[in-house]
PDB file of C-alpha atoms in Angstrom:
ATOM      1  CA  UNK A   1      60.065  -5.520  69.330  1.00 72.00           C
ATOM      2  CA  UNK A   2      60.166  -2.009  70.735  1.00 73.00           C
ATOM      3  CA  UNK A   3      62.795  -1.625  73.454  1.00 81.00           C
ATOM      4  CA  UNK A   4      64.879  -4.619  72.379  1.00 87.00           C
ATOM      5  CA  UNK A   5      67.756  -2.624  70.843  1.00 90.00           C
ATOM      6  CA  UNK A   6      70.091  -2.684  73.897  1.00 93.00           C
ATOM      7  CA  UNK A   7      69.708  -6.448  74.233  1.00 93.00           C
ATOM      8  CA  UNK A   8      70.337  -7.105  70.541  1.00 93.00           C
ATOM      9  CA  UNK A   9      73.427  -4.878  70.689  1.00 93.00           C
ATOM     10  CA  UNK A  10      74.741  -6.861  73.658  1.00 94.00           C
ATOM     11  CA  UNK A  11      74.399 -10.126  71.738  1.00 94.00           C
ATOM     12  CA  UNK A  12      76.032  -8.708  68.595  1.00 92.00           C
ATOM     13  CA  UNK A  13      78.865  -7.114  70.594  1.00 91.00           C
ATOM     14  CA  UNK A  14      79.601 -10.555  72.028  1.00 92.00           C
ATOM     15  CA  UNK A  15      80.201 -11.649  68.396  1.00 90.00           C
ATOM     16  CA  UNK A  16      77.316 -14.107  68.435  1.00 92.00           C
ATOM     17  CA  UNK A  17      76.026 -14.589  64.857  1.00 92.00           C
ATOM     18  CA  UNK A  18      72.685 -12.796  64.726  1.00 93.00           C
ATOM     19  CA  UNK A  19      69.995 -12.338  62.074  1.00 94.00           C
ATOM     20  CA  UNK A  20      66.972 -10.063  62.444  1.00 94.00           C
ATOM     21  CA  UNK A  21      63.812 -11.261  60.673  1.00 94.00           C
ATOM     22  CA  UNK A  22      61.223  -8.732  59.418  1.00 90.00           C
ATOM     23  CA  UNK A  23      62.489  -6.037  61.806  1.00 89.00           C
ATOM     24  CA  UNK A  24      65.273  -3.539  61.194  1.00 90.00           C
ATOM     25  CA  UNK A  25      67.394  -1.816  63.807  1.00 89.00           C
ATOM     26  CA  UNK A  26      69.576   0.486  61.658  1.00 88.00           C
ATOM     27  CA  UNK A  27      72.193   1.103  64.352  1.00 88.00           C
ATOM     28  CA  UNK A  28      72.829  -2.629  64.918  1.00 91.00           C
ATOM     29  CA  UNK A  29      75.463  -4.282  62.701  1.00 90.00           C
ATOM     30  CA  UNK A  30      74.119  -7.794  62.066  1.00 92.00           C
ATOM     31  CA  UNK A  31      72.372  -9.930  59.466  1.00 94.00           C
ATOM     32  CA  UNK A  32      68.906  -8.808  58.355  1.00 94.00           C
ATOM     33  CA  UNK A  33      66.186 -10.445  56.260  1.00 96.00           C
ATOM     34  CA  UNK A  34      63.459  -7.915  55.532  1.00 95.00           C
ATOM     35  CA  UNK A  35      60.470  -7.249  53.332  1.00 95.00           C
ATOM     36  CA  UNK A  36      60.725  -4.031  51.332  1.00 96.00           C
ATOM     37  CA  UNK A  37      58.023  -2.497  53.519  1.00 96.00           C
ATOM     38  CA  UNK A  38      58.332   0.987  52.046  1.00 97.00           C
ATOM     39  CA  UNK A  39      57.619  -0.465  48.615  1.00 97.00           C
ATOM     40  CA  UNK A  40      54.747  -2.502  50.057  1.00 97.00           C
ATOM     41  CA  UNK A  41      53.028   0.571  51.501  1.00 97.00           C
ATOM     42  CA  UNK A  42      53.637   2.524  48.326  1.00 98.00           C
ATOM     43  CA  UNK A  43      52.327  -0.374  46.234  1.00 97.00           C
ATOM     44  CA  UNK A  44      49.056  -0.454  48.195  1.00 97.00           C
ATOM     45  CA  UNK A  45      48.435   3.282  47.835  1.00 98.00           C
ATOM     46  CA  UNK A  46      49.483   3.372  44.170  1.00 97.00           C
ATOM     47  CA  UNK A  47      47.077   0.552  43.320  1.00 97.00           C
ATOM     48  CA  UNK A  48      44.171   2.417  44.907  1.00 97.00           C
ATOM     49  CA  UNK A  49      45.125   5.700  43.237  1.00 97.00           C
ATOM     50  CA  UNK A  50      45.378   4.030  39.821  1.00 96.00           C
ATOM     51  CA  UNK A  51      41.930   2.525  40.426  1.00 96.00           C
ATOM     52  CA  UNK A  52      40.452   6.007  40.810  1.00 96.00           C
ATOM     53  CA  UNK A  53      40.399   6.448  44.595  1.00 97.00           C
ATOM     54  CA  UNK A  54      41.612   9.720  46.090  1.00 97.00           C
ATOM     55  CA  UNK A  55      40.574   9.913  49.752  1.00 98.00           C
ATOM     56  CA  UNK A  56      42.674   7.031  51.069  1.00 98.00           C
ATOM     57  CA  UNK A  57      43.255   6.482  54.800  1.00 98.00           C
ATOM     58  CA  UNK A  58      45.342   4.135  56.939  1.00 98.00           C
ATOM     59  CA  UNK A  59      45.154   2.894  60.522  1.00 97.00           C
ATOM     60  CA  UNK A  60      48.449   1.826  62.089  1.00 95.00           C
ATOM     61  CA  UNK A  61      49.930   0.592  65.360  1.00 93.00           C
ATOM     62  CA  UNK A  62      51.990   2.798  67.669  1.00 87.00           C
ATOM     63  CA  UNK A  63      54.484  -0.023  68.228  1.00 75.00           C
ATOM     64  CA  UNK A  64      57.442   1.891  66.818  1.00 78.00           C
ATOM     65  CA  UNK A  65      58.721  -1.055  64.770  1.00 82.00           C
ATOM     66  CA  UNK A  66      60.379  -0.645  61.399  1.00 87.00           C
ATOM     67  CA  UNK A  67      57.934  -2.613  59.247  1.00 90.00           C
ATOM     68  CA  UNK A  68      54.902  -0.556  60.319  1.00 91.00           C
ATOM     69  CA  UNK A  69      56.785   2.730  60.010  1.00 93.00           C
ATOM     70  CA  UNK A  70      58.075   1.901  56.512  1.00 95.00           C
ATOM     71  CA  UNK A  71      54.642   0.846  55.235  1.00 96.00           C
ATOM     72  CA  UNK A  72      53.176   4.139  56.418  1.00 97.00           C
ATOM     73  CA  UNK A  73      56.009   6.110  54.803  1.00 97.00           C
ATOM     74  CA  UNK A  74      55.398   4.265  51.528  1.00 98.00           C
ATOM     75  CA  UNK A  75      51.709   5.211  51.644  1.00 98.00           C
ATOM     76  CA  UNK A  76      52.538   8.845  52.393  1.00 98.00           C
ATOM     77  CA  UNK A  77      55.095   8.926  49.567  1.00 98.00           C
ATOM     78  CA  UNK A  78      52.658   7.586  46.956  1.00 98.00           C
ATOM     79  CA  UNK A  79      49.969  10.064  48.011  1.00 98.00           C
ATOM     80  CA  UNK A  80      52.379  13.014  47.889  1.00 98.00           C
ATOM     81  CA  UNK A  81      53.788  12.034  44.499  1.00 97.00           C
ATOM     82  CA  UNK A  82      50.256  11.817  43.104  1.00 97.00           C
ATOM     83  CA  UNK A  83      49.326  15.279  44.343  1.00 97.00           C
ATOM     84  CA  UNK A  84      47.038  13.843  47.018  1.00 97.00           C
ATOM     85  CA  UNK A  85      48.974  14.933  50.086  1.00 96.00           C
ATOM     86  CA  UNK A  86      45.951  16.840  51.400  1.00 97.00           C
ATOM     87  CA  UNK A  87      44.069  13.529  51.697  1.00 97.00           C
ATOM     88  CA  UNK A  88      46.713  11.719  53.745  1.00 97.00           C
ATOM     89  CA  UNK A  89      45.059  10.442  56.911  1.00 97.00           C
ATOM     90  CA  UNK A  90      46.626   8.053  59.431  1.00 97.00           C
ATOM     91  CA  UNK A  91      44.956   7.001  62.667  1.00 96.00           C
ATOM     92  CA  UNK A  92      46.896   5.179  65.366  1.00 95.00           C
ATOM     93  CA  UNK A  93      46.064   2.490  67.866  1.00 94.00           C
ATOM     94  CA  UNK A  94      47.865   0.838  70.757  1.00 89.00           C
ATOM     95  CA  UNK A  95      47.917  -2.952  70.551  1.00 81.00           C
ATOM     96  CA  UNK A  96      45.621  -3.501  73.531  1.00 85.00           C
ATOM     97  CA  UNK A  97      42.989  -1.030  72.291  1.00 91.00           C
ATOM     98  CA  UNK A  98      42.999  -2.062  68.657  1.00 93.00           C
ATOM     99  CA  UNK A  99      39.520  -3.584  68.428  1.00 94.00           C
ATOM    100  CA  UNK A 100      37.737  -0.459  69.671  1.00 95.00           C
ATOM    101  CA  UNK A 101      40.082   1.944  67.886  1.00 96.00           C
ATOM    102  CA  UNK A 102      39.674   0.204  64.525  1.00 97.00           C
ATOM    103  CA  UNK A 103      35.880   0.289  64.937  1.00 96.00           C
ATOM    104  CA  UNK A 104      36.100   4.027  65.630  1.00 96.00           C
ATOM    105  CA  UNK A 105      38.435   4.490  62.658  1.00 96.00           C
ATOM    106  CA  UNK A 106      35.987   2.835  60.243  1.00 97.00           C
ATOM    107  CA  UNK A 107      33.006   4.809  61.585  1.00 97.00           C
ATOM    108  CA  UNK A 108      34.951   8.078  61.307  1.00 96.00           C
ATOM    109  CA  UNK A 109      36.314   7.239  57.855  1.00 96.00           C
ATOM    110  CA  UNK A 110      32.847   6.629  56.439  1.00 96.00           C
ATOM    111  CA  UNK A 111      31.512   9.797  58.087  1.00 96.00           C
ATOM    112  CA  UNK A 112      34.353  11.830  56.510  1.00 95.00           C
ATOM    113  CA  UNK A 113      33.785  10.413  53.036  1.00 96.00           C
ATOM    114  CA  UNK A 114      36.966   8.330  52.880  1.00 97.00           C
ATOM    115  CA  UNK A 115      36.886   6.211  49.716  1.00 98.00           C
ATOM    116  CA  UNK A 116      39.480   3.531  50.519  1.00 98.00           C
ATOM    117  CA  UNK A 117      41.423   2.211  53.497  1.00 98.00           C
ATOM    118  CA  UNK A 118      44.734   0.399  53.937  1.00 98.00           C
ATOM    119  CA  UNK A 119      45.147  -2.083  56.777  1.00 97.00           C
ATOM    120  CA  UNK A 120      48.949  -2.533  57.148  1.00 95.00           C
ATOM    121  CA  UNK A 121      49.006  -5.703  59.282  1.00 93.00           C
ATOM    122  CA  UNK A 122      47.177  -9.006  59.456  1.00 93.00           C
ATOM    123  CA  UNK A 123      45.664  -8.270  62.886  1.00 93.00           C
ATOM    124  CA  UNK A 124      44.445  -4.807  61.889  1.00 95.00           C
ATOM    125  CA  UNK A 125      43.067  -6.280  58.646  1.00 95.00           C
ATOM    126  CA  UNK A 126      40.983  -8.856  60.518  1.00 94.00           C
ATOM    127  CA  UNK A 127      39.683  -6.250  62.985  1.00 95.00           C
ATOM    128  CA  UNK A 128      38.933  -3.875  60.122  1.00 96.00           C
ATOM    129  CA  UNK A 129      36.943  -6.466  58.186  1.00 95.00           C
ATOM    130  CA  UNK A 130      34.995  -7.318  61.329  1.00 95.00           C
ATOM    131  CA  UNK A 131      34.118  -3.647  61.820  1.00 96.00           C
ATOM    132  CA  UNK A 132      33.099  -3.271  58.175  1.00 96.00           C
ATOM    133  CA  UNK A 133      30.868  -6.332  58.496  1.00 94.00           C
ATOM    134  CA  UNK A 134      29.299  -5.131  61.767  1.00 96.00           C
ATOM    135  CA  UNK A 135      28.526  -1.712  60.266  1.00 96.00           C
ATOM    136  CA  UNK A 136      27.075  -3.269  57.110  1.00 96.00           C
ATOM    137  CA  UNK A 137      29.416  -1.301  54.850  1.00 96.00           C
ATOM    138  CA  UNK A 138      29.498  -2.454  51.231  1.00 96.00           C
ATOM    139  CA  UNK A 139      32.966  -3.175  49.798  1.00 96.00           C
ATOM    140  CA  UNK A 140      34.085  -1.710  47.421  1.00 96.00           C
ATOM    141  CA  UNK A 141      30.904   0.281  46.656  1.00 95.00           C
ATOM    142  CA  UNK A 142      31.238   2.401  49.788  1.00 96.00           C
ATOM    143  CA  UNK A 143      34.767   1.605  50.875  1.00 97.00           C
ATOM    144  CA  UNK A 144      37.614  -0.067  48.984  1.00 98.00           C
ATOM    145  CA  UNK A 145      39.977  -2.148  51.118  1.00 97.00           C
ATOM    146  CA  UNK A 146      43.568  -3.406  50.916  1.00 97.00           C
ATOM    147  CA  UNK A 147      44.831  -5.835  53.567  1.00 96.00           C
ATOM    148  CA  UNK A 148      48.337  -7.064  54.408  1.00 94.00           C
ATOM    149  CA  UNK A 149      49.723 -10.581  54.708  1.00 90.00           C
ATOM    150  CA  UNK A 150      47.921 -13.735  53.637  1.00 85.00           C
ATOM    151  CA  UNK A 151      44.944 -14.966  55.607  1.00 83.00           C
ATOM    152  CA  UNK A 152      42.438 -17.601  54.519  1.00 82.00           C
ATOM    153  CA  UNK A 153      39.596 -15.328  55.632  1.00 82.00           C
ATOM    154  CA  UNK A 154      40.508 -12.806  52.918  1.00 87.00           C
ATOM    155  CA  UNK A 155      39.115 -15.180  50.276  1.00 85.00           C
ATOM    156  CA  UNK A 156      36.194 -16.305  52.427  1.00 84.00           C
ATOM    157  CA  UNK A 157      35.040 -12.729  52.960  1.00 85.00           C
ATOM    158  CA  UNK A 158      32.691 -11.409  50.275  1.00 87.00           C
ATOM    159  CA  UNK A 159      33.998  -9.718  48.238  1.00 94.00           C
ATOM    160  CA  UNK A 160      37.464 -11.238  48.323  1.00 94.00           C
ATOM    161  CA  UNK A 161      40.197  -8.968  49.634  1.00 95.00           C
ATOM    162  CA  UNK A 162      43.074  -7.426  47.687  1.00 96.00           C
ATOM    163  CA  UNK A 163      46.250  -7.795  49.775  1.00 95.00           C
ATOM    164  CA  UNK A 164      49.987  -7.234  49.896  1.00 96.00           C
ATOM    165  CA  UNK A 165      51.792 -10.445  50.814  1.00 94.00           C
ATOM    166  CA  UNK A 166      55.239 -11.518  51.935  1.00 89.00           C
ATOM    167  CA  UNK A 167      56.671 -15.012  51.619  1.00 89.00           C
ATOM    168  CA  UNK A 168      57.327 -16.216  55.175  1.00 90.00           C
ATOM    169  CA  UNK A 169      58.910 -19.300  53.637  1.00 93.00           C
ATOM    170  CA  UNK A 170      61.454 -17.219  51.687  1.00 94.00           C
ATOM    171  CA  UNK A 171      62.083 -15.083  54.749  1.00 94.00           C
ATOM    172  CA  UNK A 172      62.700 -18.101  56.983  1.00 95.00           C
ATOM    173  CA  UNK A 173      64.888 -19.861  54.404  1.00 96.00           C
ATOM    174  CA  UNK A 174      66.906 -16.702  53.778  1.00 95.00           C
ATOM    175  CA  UNK A 175      67.443 -16.115  57.497  1.00 95.00           C
ATOM    176  CA  UNK A 176      68.505 -19.715  58.133  1.00 96.00           C
ATOM    177  CA  UNK A 177      70.895 -19.718  55.161  1.00 94.00           C
ATOM    178  CA  UNK A 178      72.421 -16.417  56.251  1.00 94.00           C
ATOM    179  CA  UNK A 179      72.892 -17.566  59.848  1.00 93.00           C
ATOM    180  CA  UNK A 180      74.335 -20.917  58.772  1.00 93.00           C
ATOM    181  CA  UNK A 181      76.896 -19.155  56.570  1.00 91.00           C
ATOM    182  CA  UNK A 182      77.807 -16.760  59.378  1.00 91.00           C
ATOM    183  CA  UNK A 183      78.388 -19.665  61.789  1.00 91.00           C
ATOM    184  CA  UNK A 184      80.418 -21.730  59.332  1.00 90.00           C
ATOM    185  CA  UNK A 185      82.621 -18.739  58.468  1.00 86.00           C
ATOM    186  CA  UNK A 186      82.908 -17.474  62.071  1.00 77.00           C
ATOM    187  CA  UNK A 187      81.429 -14.071  61.179  1.00 68.00           C
ATOM    188  CA  UNK A 188      79.087 -12.004  63.308  1.00 62.00           C
ATOM    189  CA  UNK A 189      77.188 -10.500  60.394  1.00 55.00           C
ATOM    190  CA  UNK A 190      78.567  -7.099  59.387  1.00 63.00           C
ATOM    191  CA  UNK A 191      75.386  -5.671  57.894  1.00 70.00           C
ATOM    192  CA  UNK A 192      74.460  -8.543  55.624  1.00 87.00           C
ATOM    193  CA  UNK A 193      71.056  -7.699  54.229  1.00 90.00           C
ATOM    194  CA  UNK A 194      68.450  -9.578  52.191  1.00 94.00           C
ATOM    195  CA  UNK A 195      65.514  -7.462  50.986  1.00 95.00           C
ATOM    196  CA  UNK A 196      62.489  -9.419  49.768  1.00 96.00           C
ATOM    197  CA  UNK A 197      59.952  -8.104  47.256  1.00 96.00           C
ATOM    198  CA  UNK A 198      56.296  -7.690  48.289  1.00 96.00           C
ATOM    199  CA  UNK A 199      53.592  -9.153  46.070  1.00 95.00           C
ATOM    200  CA  UNK A 200      50.090  -7.863  45.418  1.00 95.00           C
ATOM    201  CA  UNK A 201      47.140 -10.204  44.984  1.00 95.00           C
ATOM    202  CA  UNK A 202      44.280  -8.250  43.394  1.00 95.00           C
ATOM    203  CA  UNK A 203      40.721  -9.205  44.235  1.00 95.00           C
ATOM    204  CA  UNK A 204      37.285  -7.560  44.166  1.00 96.00           C
ATOM    205  CA  UNK A 205      37.737  -5.285  47.207  1.00 96.00           C
ATOM    206  CA  UNK A 206      39.550  -2.707  45.065  1.00 96.00           C
ATOM    207  CA  UNK A 207      37.519  -2.732  41.849  1.00 93.00           C
ATOM    208  CA  UNK A 208      38.237   0.458  39.907  1.00 87.00           C
ATOM    209  CA  UNK A 209      35.903   3.397  40.420  1.00 80.00           C
ATOM    210  CA  UNK A 210      32.993   3.171  38.002  1.00 70.00           C
ATOM    211  CA  UNK A 211      33.760  -0.407  37.064  1.00 65.00           C
ATOM    212  CA  UNK A 212      31.065  -3.029  37.560  1.00 50.00           C
ATOM    213  CA  UNK A 213      30.944  -6.775  37.226  1.00 39.00           C
ATOM    214  CA  UNK A 214      28.861  -6.278  34.084  1.00 33.00           C
ATOM    215  CA  UNK A 215      31.841  -4.649  32.415  1.00 31.00           C
ATOM    216  CA  UNK A 216      33.873  -7.818  32.796  1.00 30.00           C
ATOM    217  CA  UNK A 217      31.231  -9.922  31.064  1.00 28.00           C
ATOM    218  CA  UNK A 218      31.723 -10.353  27.347  1.00 27.00           C
ATOM    219  CA  UNK A 219      29.268  -8.319  25.256  1.00 27.00           C
ATOM    220  CA  UNK A 220      27.057 -10.553  23.042  1.00 32.00           C
ATOM    221  CA  UNK A 221      27.992 -10.580  19.378  1.00 34.00           C
ATOM    222  CA  UNK A 222      25.945  -8.242  17.177  1.00 32.00           C
ATOM    223  CA  UNK A 223      24.906  -9.061  13.630  1.00 37.00           C
ATOM    224  CA  UNK A 224      24.007  -6.823  10.693  1.00 39.00           C
ATOM    225  CA  UNK A 225      20.333  -7.414  11.409  1.00 43.00           C
ATOM    226  CA  UNK A 226      20.787  -5.802  14.828  1.00 43.00           C
ATOM    227  CA  UNK A 227      22.094  -2.569  13.285  1.00 40.00           C
ATOM    228  CA  UNK A 228      20.537   0.509  11.742  1.00 42.00           C
ATOM    229  CA  UNK A 229      22.130   3.249   9.640  1.00 40.00           C
ATOM    230  CA  UNK A 230      21.609   6.826  10.775  1.00 45.00           C
ATOM    231  CA  UNK A 231      22.076   9.381   7.925  1.00 46.00           C
TER     232      UNK A 231
END
């Protein structure tokens, strides 16, 4: 968490085997098991852009931790590379004020004509969906949504939510294996690094612009009797 760097350095300097999970401190030389958060943020924005959305916004925490920063940078990168830099919009919230700030973000986004939003954490995702529900906003007709992490409520919400996920099981197993090896070989870490790939689960909250459920239904077969010839 923010402010922990001096304490982590003290532990590492004492040559105690150390592995950071889901948080990077670049100046600390130790083991690290991380999600490719830059790719995750870029993946979310790219998916929305390829689905026809242009005015895409994000709300993020001001916690100053690597995962949140990298996801935002990935979003900004995808927007810039697609020529949509003018539409980049990031609002920030402190952890204790998140519920009110996310409500204000959604109200402002709709008023400004934002077409899609990215919620880069599980907690912000849940607060965002609550705000969308309370305002009666139709997803994705009025606002497309991408969430982060895996939460059972994402499939209970109607429509179901598209999300970027990370395997906490793989992260935990990788961290344990790395630490075990460091202990058995009497090594403190020396920048060992395992970078895990994010995964996207596509659902109805990001249906492509102009696409409707009717388009996914098979068209009935036509016969010759249903046809006419126009000269």
